[in-house]
Structure formats: structure tokens, C-alpha cells
mmCIF file with all atom_site columns, C-alpha atoms in Angstrom:
data_model
loop_
_atom_site.group_PDB
_atom_site.id
_atom_site.type_symbol
_atom_site.label_atom_id
_atom_site.label_alt_id
_atom_site.label_comp_id
_atom_site.label_asym_id
_atom_site.label_entity_id
_atom_site.label_seq_id
_atom_site.pdbx_PDB_ins_code
_atom_site.Cartn_x
_atom_site.Cartn_y
_atom_site.Cartn_z
_atom_site.occupancy
_atom_site.B_iso_or_equiv
_atom_site.pdbx_formal_charge
_atom_site.auth_seq_id
_atom_site.auth_comp_id
_atom_site.auth_asym_id
_atom_site.auth_atom_id
_atom_site.pdbx_PDB_model_num
ATOM 1   C CA . LYS Y 1 1   ? -49.361 105.091 62.485 1.00 55.00 ? 298 LYS Y CA 1
ATOM 2   C CA . ASN Y 1 2   ? -46.859 107.912 62.868 1.00 66.00 ? 299 ASN Y CA 1
ATOM 3   C CA . GLU Y 1 3   ? -44.164 107.295 65.448 1.00 88.00 ? 300 GLU Y CA 1
ATOM 4   C CA . VAL Y 1 4   ? -44.632 110.771 66.921 1.00 92.00 ? 301 VAL Y CA 1
ATOM 5   C CA . GLU Y 1 5   ? -48.134 112.189 67.004 1.00 93.00 ? 302 GLU Y CA 1
ATOM 6   C CA . GLN Y 1 6   ? -49.310 115.574 68.164 1.00 95.00 ? 303 GLN Y CA 1
ATOM 7   C CA . SER Y 1 7   ? -52.695 116.922 69.061 1.00 95.00 ? 304 SER Y CA 1
ATOM 8   C CA . PRO Y 1 8   ? -54.435 119.087 68.290 1.00 96.00 ? 305 PRO Y CA 1
ATOM 9   C CA . GLN Y 1 9   ? -53.320 119.841 64.747 1.00 94.00 ? 306 GLN Y CA 1
ATOM 10  C CA . ASN Y 1 10  ? -54.705 123.375 64.980 1.00 96.00 ? 307 ASN Y CA 1
ATOM 11  C CA . LEU Y 1 11  ? -55.542 125.426 68.038 1.00 97.00 ? 308 LEU Y CA 1
ATOM 12  C CA . THR Y 1 12  ? -57.111 128.859 68.370 1.00 97.00 ? 309 THR Y CA 1
ATOM 13  C CA . ALA Y 1 13  ? -57.125 130.573 71.740 1.00 97.00 ? 310 ALA Y CA 1
ATOM 14  C CA . GLN Y 1 14  ? -57.971 133.922 73.246 1.00 97.00 ? 311 GLN Y CA 1
ATOM 15  C CA . GLU Y 1 15  ? -55.227 135.963 74.795 1.00 97.00 ? 312 GLU Y CA 1
ATOM 16  C CA . GLY Y 1 16  ? -54.712 134.952 78.400 1.00 97.00 ? 313 GLY Y CA 1
ATOM 17  C CA . GLU Y 1 17  ? -55.924 131.372 78.047 1.00 97.00 ? 314 GLU Y CA 1
ATOM 18  C CA . PHE Y 1 18  ? -53.981 128.363 79.312 1.00 97.00 ? 315 PHE Y CA 1
ATOM 19  C CA . ILE Y 1 19  ? -52.893 126.189 76.396 1.00 97.00 ? 316 ILE Y CA 1
ATOM 20  C CA . THR Y 1 20  ? -51.909 122.528 76.255 1.00 98.00 ? 317 THR Y CA 1
ATOM 21  C CA . ILE Y 1 21  ? -50.388 120.723 73.295 1.00 98.00 ? 318 ILE Y CA 1
ATOM 22  C CA . ASN Y 1 22  ? -49.945 116.973 73.514 1.00 98.00 ? 319 ASN Y CA 1
ATOM 23  C CA . CYS Y 1 23  ? -47.378 114.621 72.032 1.00 97.00 ? 320 CYS Y CA 1
ATOM 24  C CA . SER Y 1 24  ? -47.404 110.829 72.046 1.00 95.00 ? 321 SER Y CA 1
ATOM 25  C CA . TYR Y 1 25  ? -44.635 108.652 70.743 1.00 93.00 ? 322 TYR Y CA 1
ATOM 26  C CA . SER Y 1 26  ? -44.302 104.970 69.995 1.00 87.00 ? 323 SER Y CA 1
ATOM 27  C CA . VAL Y 1 27  ? -40.544 104.754 69.515 1.00 76.00 ? 324 VAL Y CA 1
ATOM 28  C CA . GLY Y 1 28  ? -37.887 104.352 72.151 1.00 80.00 ? 325 GLY Y CA 1
ATOM 29  C CA . ILE Y 1 29  ? -36.324 107.709 72.848 1.00 82.00 ? 326 ILE Y CA 1
ATOM 30  C CA . SER Y 1 30  ? -33.709 109.131 75.122 1.00 81.00 ? 327 SER Y CA 1
ATOM 31  C CA . ALA Y 1 31  ? -35.084 112.656 74.940 1.00 86.00 ? 328 ALA Y CA 1
ATOM 32  C CA . LEU Y 1 32  ? -38.146 114.548 73.805 1.00 91.00 ? 329 LEU Y CA 1
ATOM 33  C CA . HIS Y 1 33  ? -37.736 117.920 72.135 1.00 93.00 ? 330 HIS Y CA 1
ATOM 34  C CA . TRP Y 1 34  ? -40.197 120.763 71.802 1.00 96.00 ? 331 TRP Y CA 1
ATOM 35  C CA . LEU Y 1 35  ? -39.536 123.250 69.010 1.00 96.00 ? 332 LEU Y CA 1
ATOM 36  C CA . GLN Y 1 36  ? -41.210 126.468 67.949 1.00 96.00 ? 333 GLN Y CA 1
ATOM 37  C CA . GLN Y 1 37  ? -41.464 127.495 64.320 1.00 95.00 ? 334 GLN Y CA 1
ATOM 38  C CA . HIS Y 1 38  ? -42.196 131.162 63.799 1.00 89.00 ? 335 HIS Y CA 1
ATOM 39  C CA . PRO Y 1 39  ? -44.507 132.363 61.030 1.00 82.00 ? 336 PRO Y CA 1
ATOM 40  C CA . GLY Y 1 40  ? -41.397 133.440 59.110 1.00 78.00 ? 337 GLY Y CA 1
ATOM 41  C CA . GLY Y 1 41  ? -40.148 129.846 59.118 1.00 79.00 ? 338 GLY Y CA 1
ATOM 42  C CA . GLY Y 1 42  ? -37.324 129.912 61.664 1.00 89.00 ? 339 GLY Y CA 1
ATOM 43  C CA . ILE Y 1 43  ? -37.152 127.049 64.156 1.00 94.00 ? 340 ILE Y CA 1
ATOM 44  C CA . VAL Y 1 44  ? -35.934 127.355 67.723 1.00 93.00 ? 341 VAL Y CA 1
ATOM 45  C CA . SER Y 1 45  ? -35.547 124.711 70.372 1.00 91.00 ? 342 SER Y CA 1
ATOM 46  C CA . LEU Y 1 46  ? -37.734 125.313 73.431 1.00 94.00 ? 343 LEU Y CA 1
ATOM 47  C CA . PHE Y 1 47  ? -37.058 122.272 75.586 1.00 92.00 ? 344 PHE Y CA 1
ATOM 48  C CA . MET Y 1 48  ? -35.219 119.008 75.597 1.00 90.00 ? 345 MET Y CA 1
ATOM 49  C CA . LEU Y 1 49  ? -36.303 116.662 78.377 1.00 89.00 ? 346 LEU Y CA 1
ATOM 50  C CA . SER Y 1 50  ? -35.915 113.043 79.302 1.00 87.00 ? 347 SER Y CA 1
ATOM 51  C CA . SER Y 1 51  ? -37.924 113.013 82.527 1.00 89.00 ? 348 SER Y CA 1
ATOM 52  C CA . GLY Y 1 52  ? -40.123 115.151 84.727 1.00 93.00 ? 349 GLY Y CA 1
ATOM 53  C CA . LYS Y 1 53  ? -40.801 118.755 83.978 1.00 95.00 ? 350 LYS Y CA 1
ATOM 54  C CA . LYS Y 1 54  ? -39.051 121.875 82.733 1.00 94.00 ? 351 LYS Y CA 1
ATOM 55  C CA . LYS Y 1 55  ? -40.169 125.493 82.900 1.00 96.00 ? 352 LYS Y CA 1
ATOM 56  C CA . HIS Y 1 56  ? -39.018 128.530 80.993 1.00 94.00 ? 353 HIS Y CA 1
ATOM 57  C CA . GLY Y 1 57  ? -40.980 131.694 81.534 1.00 95.00 ? 354 GLY Y CA 1
ATOM 58  C CA . ARG Y 1 58  ? -44.612 130.983 80.634 1.00 97.00 ? 355 ARG Y CA 1
ATOM 59  C CA . LEU Y 1 59  ? -43.767 127.668 78.981 1.00 97.00 ? 356 LEU Y CA 1
ATOM 60  C CA . ILE Y 1 60  ? -43.838 124.341 80.808 1.00 97.00 ? 357 ILE Y CA 1
ATOM 61  C CA . ALA Y 1 61  ? -42.984 120.953 79.331 1.00 97.00 ? 358 ALA Y CA 1
ATOM 62  C CA . THR Y 1 62  ? -43.675 117.632 80.994 1.00 97.00 ? 359 THR Y CA 1
ATOM 63  C CA . ILE Y 1 63  ? -42.961 114.074 80.028 1.00 95.00 ? 360 ILE Y CA 1
ATOM 64  C CA . ASN Y 1 64  ? -44.277 110.727 81.260 1.00 94.00 ? 361 ASN Y CA 1
ATOM 65  C CA . ILE Y 1 65  ? -41.850 108.065 80.134 1.00 89.00 ? 362 ILE Y CA 1
ATOM 66  C CA . GLN Y 1 66  ? -44.080 105.129 81.106 1.00 90.00 ? 363 GLN Y CA 1
ATOM 67  C CA . GLU Y 1 67  ? -47.015 106.475 79.112 1.00 92.00 ? 364 GLU Y CA 1
ATOM 68  C CA . LYS Y 1 68  ? -44.783 107.778 76.274 1.00 93.00 ? 365 LYS Y CA 1
ATOM 69  C CA . HIS Y 1 69  ? -46.489 111.128 76.432 1.00 95.00 ? 366 HIS Y CA 1
ATOM 70  C CA . SER Y 1 70  ? -45.379 114.732 76.701 1.00 96.00 ? 367 SER Y CA 1
ATOM 71  C CA . SER Y 1 71  ? -47.256 117.982 77.037 1.00 98.00 ? 368 SER Y CA 1
ATOM 72  C CA . LEU Y 1 72  ? -46.343 121.580 76.356 1.00 98.00 ? 369 LEU Y CA 1
ATOM 73  C CA . HIS Y 1 73  ? -48.263 124.159 78.367 1.00 98.00 ? 370 HIS Y CA 1
ATOM 74  C CA . ILE Y 1 74  ? -48.395 127.889 77.782 1.00 97.00 ? 371 ILE Y CA 1
ATOM 75  C CA . THR Y 1 75  ? -49.735 130.005 80.623 1.00 96.00 ? 372 THR Y CA 1
ATOM 76  C CA . ALA Y 1 76  ? -51.279 133.447 80.058 1.00 96.00 ? 373 ALA Y CA 1
ATOM 77  C CA . SER Y 1 77  ? -51.055 133.059 76.287 1.00 96.00 ? 374 SER Y CA 1
ATOM 78  C CA . HIS Y 1 78  ? -50.255 136.080 74.152 1.00 96.00 ? 375 HIS Y CA 1
ATOM 79  C CA . PRO Y 1 79  ? -50.597 136.766 70.403 1.00 96.00 ? 376 PRO Y CA 1
ATOM 80  C CA . ARG Y 1 80  ? -46.807 136.573 70.102 1.00 94.00 ? 377 ARG Y CA 1
ATOM 81  C CA . ASP Y 1 81  ? -47.072 132.890 71.067 1.00 96.00 ? 378 ASP Y CA 1
ATOM 82  C CA . SER Y 1 82  ? -48.742 132.257 67.706 1.00 96.00 ? 379 SER Y CA 1
ATOM 83  C CA . ALA Y 1 83  ? -46.528 129.751 65.946 1.00 96.00 ? 380 ALA Y CA 1
ATOM 84  C CA . VAL Y 1 84  ? -46.247 126.094 65.032 1.00 96.00 ? 381 VAL Y CA 1
ATOM 85  C CA . TYR Y 1 85  ? -45.107 123.914 67.922 1.00 97.00 ? 382 TYR Y CA 1
ATOM 86  C CA . ILE Y 1 86  ? -43.320 120.714 67.022 1.00 96.00 ? 383 ILE Y CA 1
ATOM 87  C CA . CYS Y 1 87  ? -42.415 117.774 69.213 1.00 95.00 ? 384 CYS Y CA 1
ATOM 88  C CA . ALA Y 1 88  ? -39.679 115.367 68.256 1.00 93.00 ? 385 ALA Y CA 1
ATOM 89  C CA . GLY Y 1 89  ? -38.406 112.204 69.863 1.00 89.00 ? 386 GLY Y CA 1
ATOM 90  C CA . GLY Y 1 90  ? -34.916 110.999 69.474 1.00 79.00 ? 387 GLY Y CA 1
ATOM 91  C CA . SER Y 1 91  ? -31.949 109.057 70.566 1.00 74.00 ? 388 SER Y CA 1
ATOM 92  C CA . GLN Y 1 92  ? -28.462 110.502 70.442 1.00 65.00 ? 389 GLN Y CA 1
ATOM 93  C CA . GLY Y 1 93  ? -29.634 113.476 68.447 1.00 61.00 ? 390 GLY Y CA 1
ATOM 94  C CA . ASN Y 1 94  ? -31.475 111.705 65.641 1.00 74.00 ? 391 ASN Y CA 1
ATOM 95  C CA . LEU Y 1 95  ? -35.013 112.991 65.750 1.00 84.00 ? 392 LEU Y CA 1
ATOM 96  C CA . ILE Y 1 96  ? -38.396 111.856 64.497 1.00 89.00 ? 393 ILE Y CA 1
ATOM 97  C CA . PHE Y 1 97  ? -40.762 114.801 64.268 1.00 92.00 ? 394 PHE Y CA 1
ATOM 98  C CA . GLY Y 1 98  ? -44.451 115.225 64.802 1.00 93.00 ? 395 GLY Y CA 1
ATOM 99  C CA . LYS Y 1 99  ? -46.359 117.177 62.175 1.00 93.00 ? 396 LYS Y CA 1
ATOM 100 C CA . GLY Y 1 100 ? -46.749 120.192 64.408 1.00 94.00 ? 397 GLY Y CA 1
ATOM 101 C CA . THR Y 1 101 ? -49.554 122.076 66.125 1.00 96.00 ? 398 THR Y CA 1
ATOM 102 C CA . LYS Y 1 102 ? -50.455 125.431 64.653 1.00 95.00 ? 399 LYS Y CA 1
ATOM 103 C CA . LEU Y 1 103 ? -51.387 127.813 67.470 1.00 97.00 ? 400 LEU Y CA 1
ATOM 104 C CA . SER Y 1 104 ? -53.152 131.097 66.892 1.00 97.00 ? 401 SER Y CA 1
ATOM 105 C CA . VAL Y 1 105 ? -53.713 133.370 69.879 1.00 97.00 ? 402 VAL Y CA 1
ATOM 106 C CA . LYS Y 1 106 ? -56.272 136.110 69.282 1.00 97.00 ? 403 LYS Y CA 1
ATOM 107 C CA . PRO Y 1 107 ? -56.077 139.445 71.125 1.00 95.00 ? 404 PRO Y CA 1
ATOM 108 C CA . ASP M 2 1   ? -24.128 136.873 63.664 1.00 60.00 ? 166 ASP M CA 1
ATOM 109 C CA . ALA M 2 2   ? -26.268 133.732 63.461 1.00 68.00 ? 167 ALA M CA 1
ATOM 110 C CA . ASP M 2 3   ? -24.732 130.520 64.770 1.00 92.00 ? 168 ASP M CA 1
ATOM 111 C CA . VAL M 2 4   ? -26.060 128.430 61.877 1.00 96.00 ? 169 VAL M CA 1
ATOM 112 C CA . THR M 2 5   ? -26.263 129.988 58.437 1.00 96.00 ? 170 THR M CA 1
ATOM 113 C CA . GLN M 2 6   ? -27.642 128.655 55.188 1.00 97.00 ? 171 GLN M CA 1
ATOM 114 C CA . THR M 2 7   ? -27.109 129.848 51.642 1.00 97.00 ? 172 THR M CA 1
ATOM 115 C CA . PRO M 2 8   ? -28.979 130.580 49.520 1.00 97.00 ? 173 PRO M CA 1
ATOM 116 C CA . ARG M 2 9   ? -32.131 131.534 51.448 1.00 96.00 ? 174 ARG M CA 1
ATOM 117 C CA . ASN M 2 10  ? -34.324 131.228 48.391 1.00 96.00 ? 175 ASN M CA 1
ATOM 118 C CA . ARG M 2 11  ? -33.702 129.475 45.101 1.00 96.00 ? 176 ARG M CA 1
ATOM 119 C CA . ILE M 2 12  ? -35.748 128.790 42.019 1.00 97.00 ? 177 ILE M CA 1
ATOM 120 C CA . THR M 2 13  ? -34.294 126.265 39.620 1.00 96.00 ? 178 THR M CA 1
ATOM 121 C CA . LYS M 2 14  ? -35.387 124.178 36.679 1.00 96.00 ? 179 LYS M CA 1
ATOM 122 C CA . THR M 2 15  ? -35.918 120.427 36.470 1.00 97.00 ? 180 THR M CA 1
ATOM 123 C CA . GLY M 2 16  ? -32.680 118.588 35.780 1.00 96.00 ? 181 GLY M CA 1
ATOM 124 C CA . LYS M 2 17  ? -30.349 121.263 37.147 1.00 96.00 ? 182 LYS M CA 1
ATOM 125 C CA . ARG M 2 18  ? -27.741 120.508 39.798 1.00 96.00 ? 183 ARG M CA 1
ATOM 126 C CA . ILE M 2 19  ? -28.021 122.627 42.896 1.00 97.00 ? 184 ILE M CA 1
ATOM 127 C CA . MET M 2 20  ? -26.078 122.882 46.129 1.00 97.00 ? 185 MET M CA 1
ATOM 128 C CA . LEU M 2 21  ? -27.333 124.183 49.446 1.00 98.00 ? 186 LEU M CA 1
ATOM 129 C CA . GLU M 2 22  ? -24.690 125.190 51.950 1.00 98.00 ? 187 GLU M CA 1
ATOM 130 C CA . CYS M 2 23  ? -24.673 125.250 55.719 1.00 98.00 ? 188 CYS M CA 1
ATOM 131 C CA . SER M 2 24  ? -22.092 126.724 58.056 1.00 97.00 ? 189 SER M CA 1
ATOM 132 C CA . GLN M 2 25  ? -22.001 126.786 61.844 1.00 97.00 ? 190 GLN M CA 1
ATOM 133 C CA . THR M 2 26  ? -19.941 128.589 64.454 1.00 95.00 ? 191 THR M CA 1
ATOM 134 C CA . LYS M 2 27  ? -21.169 126.570 67.446 1.00 91.00 ? 192 LYS M CA 1
ATOM 135 C CA . GLY M 2 28  ? -18.317 124.082 67.311 1.00 91.00 ? 193 GLY M CA 1
ATOM 136 C CA . HIS M 2 29  ? -20.756 121.180 67.178 1.00 91.00 ? 194 HIS M CA 1
ATOM 137 C CA . ASP M 2 30  ? -19.730 117.789 65.857 1.00 90.00 ? 195 ASP M CA 1
ATOM 138 C CA . ARG M 2 31  ? -23.095 116.809 64.452 1.00 92.00 ? 196 ARG M CA 1
ATOM 139 C CA . MET M 2 32  ? -24.875 118.327 61.503 1.00 95.00 ? 197 MET M CA 1
ATOM 140 C CA . TYR M 2 33  ? -28.191 117.453 59.857 1.00 95.00 ? 198 TYR M CA 1
ATOM 141 C CA . TRP M 2 34  ? -30.176 118.232 56.739 1.00 97.00 ? 199 TRP M CA 1
ATOM 142 C CA . TYR M 2 35  ? -33.991 118.160 56.868 1.00 96.00 ? 200 TYR M CA 1
ATOM 143 C CA . ARG M 2 36  ? -36.727 118.986 54.469 1.00 96.00 ? 201 ARG M CA 1
ATOM 144 C CA . GLN M 2 37  ? -40.121 120.303 55.472 1.00 95.00 ? 202 GLN M CA 1
ATOM 145 C CA . ASP M 2 38  ? -43.245 119.831 53.387 1.00 92.00 ? 203 ASP M CA 1
ATOM 146 C CA . PRO M 2 39  ? -46.708 121.111 54.269 1.00 84.00 ? 204 PRO M CA 1
ATOM 147 C CA . GLY M 2 40  ? -48.601 118.472 56.240 1.00 80.00 ? 205 GLY M CA 1
ATOM 148 C CA . LEU M 2 41  ? -45.601 116.153 56.517 1.00 84.00 ? 206 LEU M CA 1
ATOM 149 C CA . GLY M 2 42  ? -43.417 117.818 59.077 1.00 86.00 ? 207 GLY M CA 1
ATOM 150 C CA . LEU M 2 43  ? -39.652 117.706 59.128 1.00 92.00 ? 208 LEU M CA 1
ATOM 151 C CA . ARG M 2 44  ? -37.910 114.678 57.668 1.00 93.00 ? 209 ARG M CA 1
ATOM 152 C CA . LEU M 2 45  ? -34.258 113.766 57.911 1.00 92.00 ? 210 LEU M CA 1
ATOM 153 C CA . ILE M 2 46  ? -32.299 113.619 54.649 1.00 95.00 ? 211 ILE M CA 1
ATOM 154 C CA . TYR M 2 47  ? -28.706 113.060 55.822 1.00 95.00 ? 212 TYR M CA 1
ATOM 155 C CA . TYR M 2 48  ? -26.757 113.475 59.014 1.00 93.00 ? 213 TYR M CA 1
ATOM 156 C CA . SER M 2 49  ? -23.097 113.600 59.921 1.00 94.00 ? 214 SER M CA 1
ATOM 157 C CA . PHE M 2 50  ? -21.612 112.854 63.328 1.00 90.00 ? 215 PHE M CA 1
ATOM 158 C CA . ASP M 2 51  ? -18.204 114.143 62.310 1.00 89.00 ? 216 ASP M CA 1
ATOM 159 C CA . VAL M 2 52  ? -16.225 114.919 59.167 1.00 91.00 ? 217 VAL M CA 1
ATOM 160 C CA . LYS M 2 53  ? -15.663 111.244 58.326 1.00 91.00 ? 218 LYS M CA 1
ATOM 161 C CA . ASP M 2 54  ? -19.058 109.938 59.393 1.00 92.00 ? 219 ASP M CA 1
ATOM 162 C CA . ILE M 2 55  ? -21.986 110.567 57.054 1.00 94.00 ? 220 ILE M CA 1
ATOM 163 C CA . ASN M 2 56  ? -25.262 108.676 57.203 1.00 92.00 ? 221 ASN M CA 1
ATOM 164 C CA . LYS M 2 57  ? -28.431 108.464 55.195 1.00 92.00 ? 222 LYS M CA 1
ATOM 165 C CA . GLY M 2 58  ? -31.650 109.571 56.763 1.00 90.00 ? 223 GLY M CA 1
ATOM 166 C CA . GLU M 2 59  ? -35.252 108.722 56.063 1.00 87.00 ? 224 GLU M CA 1
ATOM 167 C CA . ILE M 2 60  ? -35.413 110.305 52.591 1.00 93.00 ? 225 ILE M CA 1
ATOM 168 C CA . SER M 2 61  ? -31.902 110.389 51.076 1.00 94.00 ? 226 SER M CA 1
ATOM 169 C CA . ASP M 2 62  ? -32.782 109.299 47.525 1.00 95.00 ? 227 ASP M CA 1
ATOM 170 C CA . GLY M 2 63  ? -32.015 112.057 45.032 1.00 95.00 ? 228 GLY M CA 1
ATOM 171 C CA . TYR M 2 64  ? -29.686 113.880 47.438 1.00 97.00 ? 229 TYR M CA 1
ATOM 172 C CA . SER M 2 65  ? -26.017 113.763 48.318 1.00 97.00 ? 230 SER M CA 1
ATOM 173 C CA . VAL M 2 66  ? -23.970 115.563 50.958 1.00 97.00 ? 231 VAL M CA 1
ATOM 174 C CA . SER M 2 67  ? -20.441 116.663 51.648 1.00 97.00 ? 232 SER M CA 1
ATOM 175 C CA . ARG M 2 68  ? -18.924 117.486 55.044 1.00 96.00 ? 233 ARG M CA 1
ATOM 176 C CA . GLN M 2 69  ? -16.042 119.707 54.000 1.00 91.00 ? 234 GLN M CA 1
ATOM 177 C CA . ALA M 2 70  ? -15.041 120.622 57.537 1.00 94.00 ? 235 ALA M CA 1
ATOM 178 C CA . GLN M 2 71  ? -16.474 120.434 61.027 1.00 94.00 ? 236 GLN M CA 1
ATOM 179 C CA . ALA M 2 72  ? -18.246 123.714 60.372 1.00 96.00 ? 237 ALA M CA 1
ATOM 180 C CA . LYS M 2 73  ? -19.577 123.062 56.867 1.00 97.00 ? 238 LYS M CA 1
ATOM 181 C CA . PHE M 2 74  ? -22.136 120.589 55.545 1.00 98.00 ? 239 PHE M CA 1
ATOM 182 C CA . SER M 2 75  ? -23.490 120.881 51.999 1.00 98.00 ? 240 SER M CA 1
ATOM 183 C CA . LEU M 2 76  ? -26.539 119.257 50.436 1.00 98.00 ? 241 LEU M CA 1
ATOM 184 C CA . SER M 2 77  ? -26.656 118.614 46.694 1.00 97.00 ? 242 SER M CA 1
ATOM 185 C CA . LEU M 2 78  ? -29.481 117.779 44.372 1.00 96.00 ? 243 LEU M CA 1
ATOM 186 C CA . GLU M 2 79  ? -27.765 116.182 41.397 1.00 91.00 ? 244 GLU M CA 1
ATOM 187 C CA . SER M 2 80  ? -30.740 116.519 39.070 1.00 95.00 ? 245 SER M CA 1
ATOM 188 C CA . ALA M 2 81  ? -33.533 118.506 40.646 1.00 96.00 ? 246 ALA M CA 1
ATOM 189 C CA . ILE M 2 82  ? -37.141 117.434 40.194 1.00 96.00 ? 247 ILE M CA 1
ATOM 190 C CA . PRO M 2 83  ? -40.347 119.305 41.079 1.00 96.00 ? 248 PRO M CA 1
ATOM 191 C CA . ASN M 2 84  ? -41.211 117.099 44.061 1.00 95.00 ? 249 ASN M CA 1
ATOM 192 C CA . GLN M 2 85  ? -38.003 118.318 45.714 1.00 97.00 ? 250 GLN M CA 1
ATOM 193 C CA . THR M 2 86  ? -39.675 121.689 46.083 1.00 97.00 ? 251 THR M CA 1
ATOM 194 C CA . ALA M 2 87  ? -39.626 122.223 49.842 1.00 96.00 ? 252 ALA M CA 1
ATOM 195 C CA . LEU M 2 88  ? -38.172 124.172 52.739 1.00 96.00 ? 253 LEU M CA 1
ATOM 196 C CA . TYR M 2 89  ? -34.742 122.808 53.672 1.00 97.00 ? 254 TYR M CA 1
ATOM 197 C CA . PHE M 2 90  ? -33.207 123.179 57.104 1.00 97.00 ? 255 PHE M CA 1
ATOM 198 C CA . CYS M 2 91  ? -29.721 122.540 58.341 1.00 97.00 ? 256 CYS M CA 1
ATOM 199 C CA . ALA M 2 92  ? -29.242 121.868 62.046 1.00 95.00 ? 257 ALA M CA 1
ATOM 200 C CA . THR M 2 93  ? -26.379 121.164 64.408 1.00 94.00 ? 258 THR M CA 1
ATOM 201 C CA . SER M 2 94  ? -26.066 119.497 67.773 1.00 89.00 ? 259 SER M CA 1
ATOM 202 C CA . ASP M 2 95  ? -23.471 118.541 70.275 1.00 82.00 ? 260 ASP M CA 1
ATOM 203 C CA . SER M 2 96  ? -22.576 114.891 70.706 1.00 74.00 ? 261 SER M CA 1
ATOM 204 C CA . GLY M 2 97  ? -23.809 114.459 74.250 1.00 67.00 ? 262 GLY M CA 1
ATOM 205 C CA . GLY M 2 98  ? -21.792 113.466 77.246 1.00 63.00 ? 263 GLY M CA 1
ATOM 206 C CA . ARG M 2 99  ? -21.021 115.190 80.510 1.00 60.00 ? 264 ARG M CA 1
ATOM 207 C CA . GLY M 2 100 ? -22.524 118.672 80.509 1.00 55.00 ? 265 GLY M CA 1
ATOM 208 C CA . ARG M 2 101 ? -23.441 118.508 76.840 1.00 57.00 ? 266 ARG M CA 1
ATOM 209 C CA . THR M 2 102 ? -26.786 117.882 75.214 1.00 64.00 ? 267 THR M CA 1
ATOM 210 C CA . TYR M 2 103 ? -28.225 116.849 71.898 1.00 75.00 ? 268 TYR M CA 1
ATOM 211 C CA . GLU M 2 104 ? -30.282 120.022 71.621 1.00 83.00 ? 269 GLU M CA 1
ATOM 212 C CA . GLN M 2 105 ? -30.522 120.973 67.975 1.00 88.00 ? 270 GLN M CA 1
ATOM 213 C CA . TYR M 2 106 ? -29.905 124.435 66.571 1.00 92.00 ? 271 TYR M CA 1
ATOM 214 C CA . PHE M 2 107 ? -31.511 125.208 63.249 1.00 95.00 ? 272 PHE M CA 1
ATOM 215 C CA . GLY M 2 108 ? -30.476 127.424 60.403 1.00 96.00 ? 273 GLY M CA 1
ATOM 216 C CA . PRO M 2 109 ? -32.971 129.884 58.927 1.00 95.00 ? 274 PRO M CA 1
ATOM 217 C CA . GLY M 2 110 ? -33.988 127.548 56.109 1.00 95.00 ? 275 GLY M CA 1
ATOM 218 C CA . THR M 2 111 ? -33.707 127.576 52.321 1.00 96.00 ? 276 THR M CA 1
ATOM 219 C CA . ARG M 2 112 ? -36.861 127.751 50.273 1.00 95.00 ? 277 ARG M CA 1
ATOM 220 C CA . LEU M 2 113 ? -36.243 125.754 47.097 1.00 97.00 ? 278 LEU M CA 1
ATOM 221 C CA . THR M 2 114 ? -38.602 125.726 44.144 1.00 96.00 ? 279 THR M CA 1
ATOM 222 C CA . VAL M 2 115 ? -38.029 123.362 41.232 1.00 97.00 ? 280 VAL M CA 1
ATOM 223 C CA . THR M 2 116 ? -40.017 124.236 38.137 1.00 96.00 ? 281 THR M CA 1
#
């Protein structure tokens, strides 16, 4: 069993839909990271959270420490949100990564 | 200019050749990391360094070595490349935590390495 698991593996949505990507982890972590990998390969950090909820624009990340579960939500999805979304759990910067969720938003 | 740079961006090499991938950062971060990404496997940690004198093996260090020449530079070497080292390699940096600082990681653009 992978220590960090994401679901779904692939997700296709219509523009404007509300999207949820889930991440479960079995290791002890001090923070949960959400990353976005663009089709060209570049990776950017979206969120780092250790409790509660964070919001940036149309993106919302939540974490439930007791249930070892995090979700990434995208409101009013747009084709430019098409990317691979990766969650990673870590302690003091050392991360274990999920395999990613490939999101495709159709116009 | 990008905060984390990697050279080369693409490289094709032959089995048995020695190759070095270089990473430089201008963020002033103490910590640097090398990852490889394979389709279906996600990112995996090869080596990490918490400062110039502190280098540690990651999950998949066999066949690789690293050098932390300065706070800003962290190089990954494949002493004798083999085809299953064909992958996308990423360098990343992070702060070392503490008051007002986070472990958020900043990634370089990646190096696509092909070993034939």
C-alpha cells in the first residue's frame, strides 16, 4: 500500500464544474503539500497546510489530521486548470508523493 | 530569472557514460533535493542536502551520487548511466522551517534524460 494515495487517478470535467481531488496518507506528517504539474512538466507548489483550510483564488485545500485525509477543490473550473495535481506528505521538508491526478477540463 | 535552474534541460546519452546534472538556486534556501519522475510512479527522492556538509540518501540513491558545492549549487551524477535511469529529473529547494519560514518546496524546470 502506498503511503500517500490520491483519487481519482484521472478526471475529466466540463468548464465551470466544481472539482475535488482526494489524498489519503498513512505516514506521520507535519505538513501536506499540493503541487501542480503543468503539461510542459514544470511543478509549482499550490498549498502547504498542517491543519484546517487554505484558499487561493479558485483553489481550496483542506486537511483532516485525525482522518489523515486532504482534499483539493477547484471552483468554476477552466481549461487552464488542466494539469496533474500531486499531493505529498512530509516532515521537515522530506516528502513522500502521491502518483498524481491528471485533470482535463473541457471547454 | 528563475529561482531554481537546472542544466541541461534535455540530454541523450549512451549506456555506461558518466553524466552530471546541475542545479542552482537564488532563493537562499538551505535545503536542496533531487527527485526523479517516472510515468505511473510519481516523484521519488534520490538525495537531499540540508546544508553544504549534510548530504543524505533518499529512497532510490543506488546508481547516483551528489555534490553540494555551495549553498546555491547541488549536482547529481550518474557514474555509469543505464537505460532504466531514463526519466525526468527535478531539483527542488526549501527553507529549513522555523519562525516565519516554511518547508514549501520550489522546483526547477526539470531535466529530461534519455539513456540509450
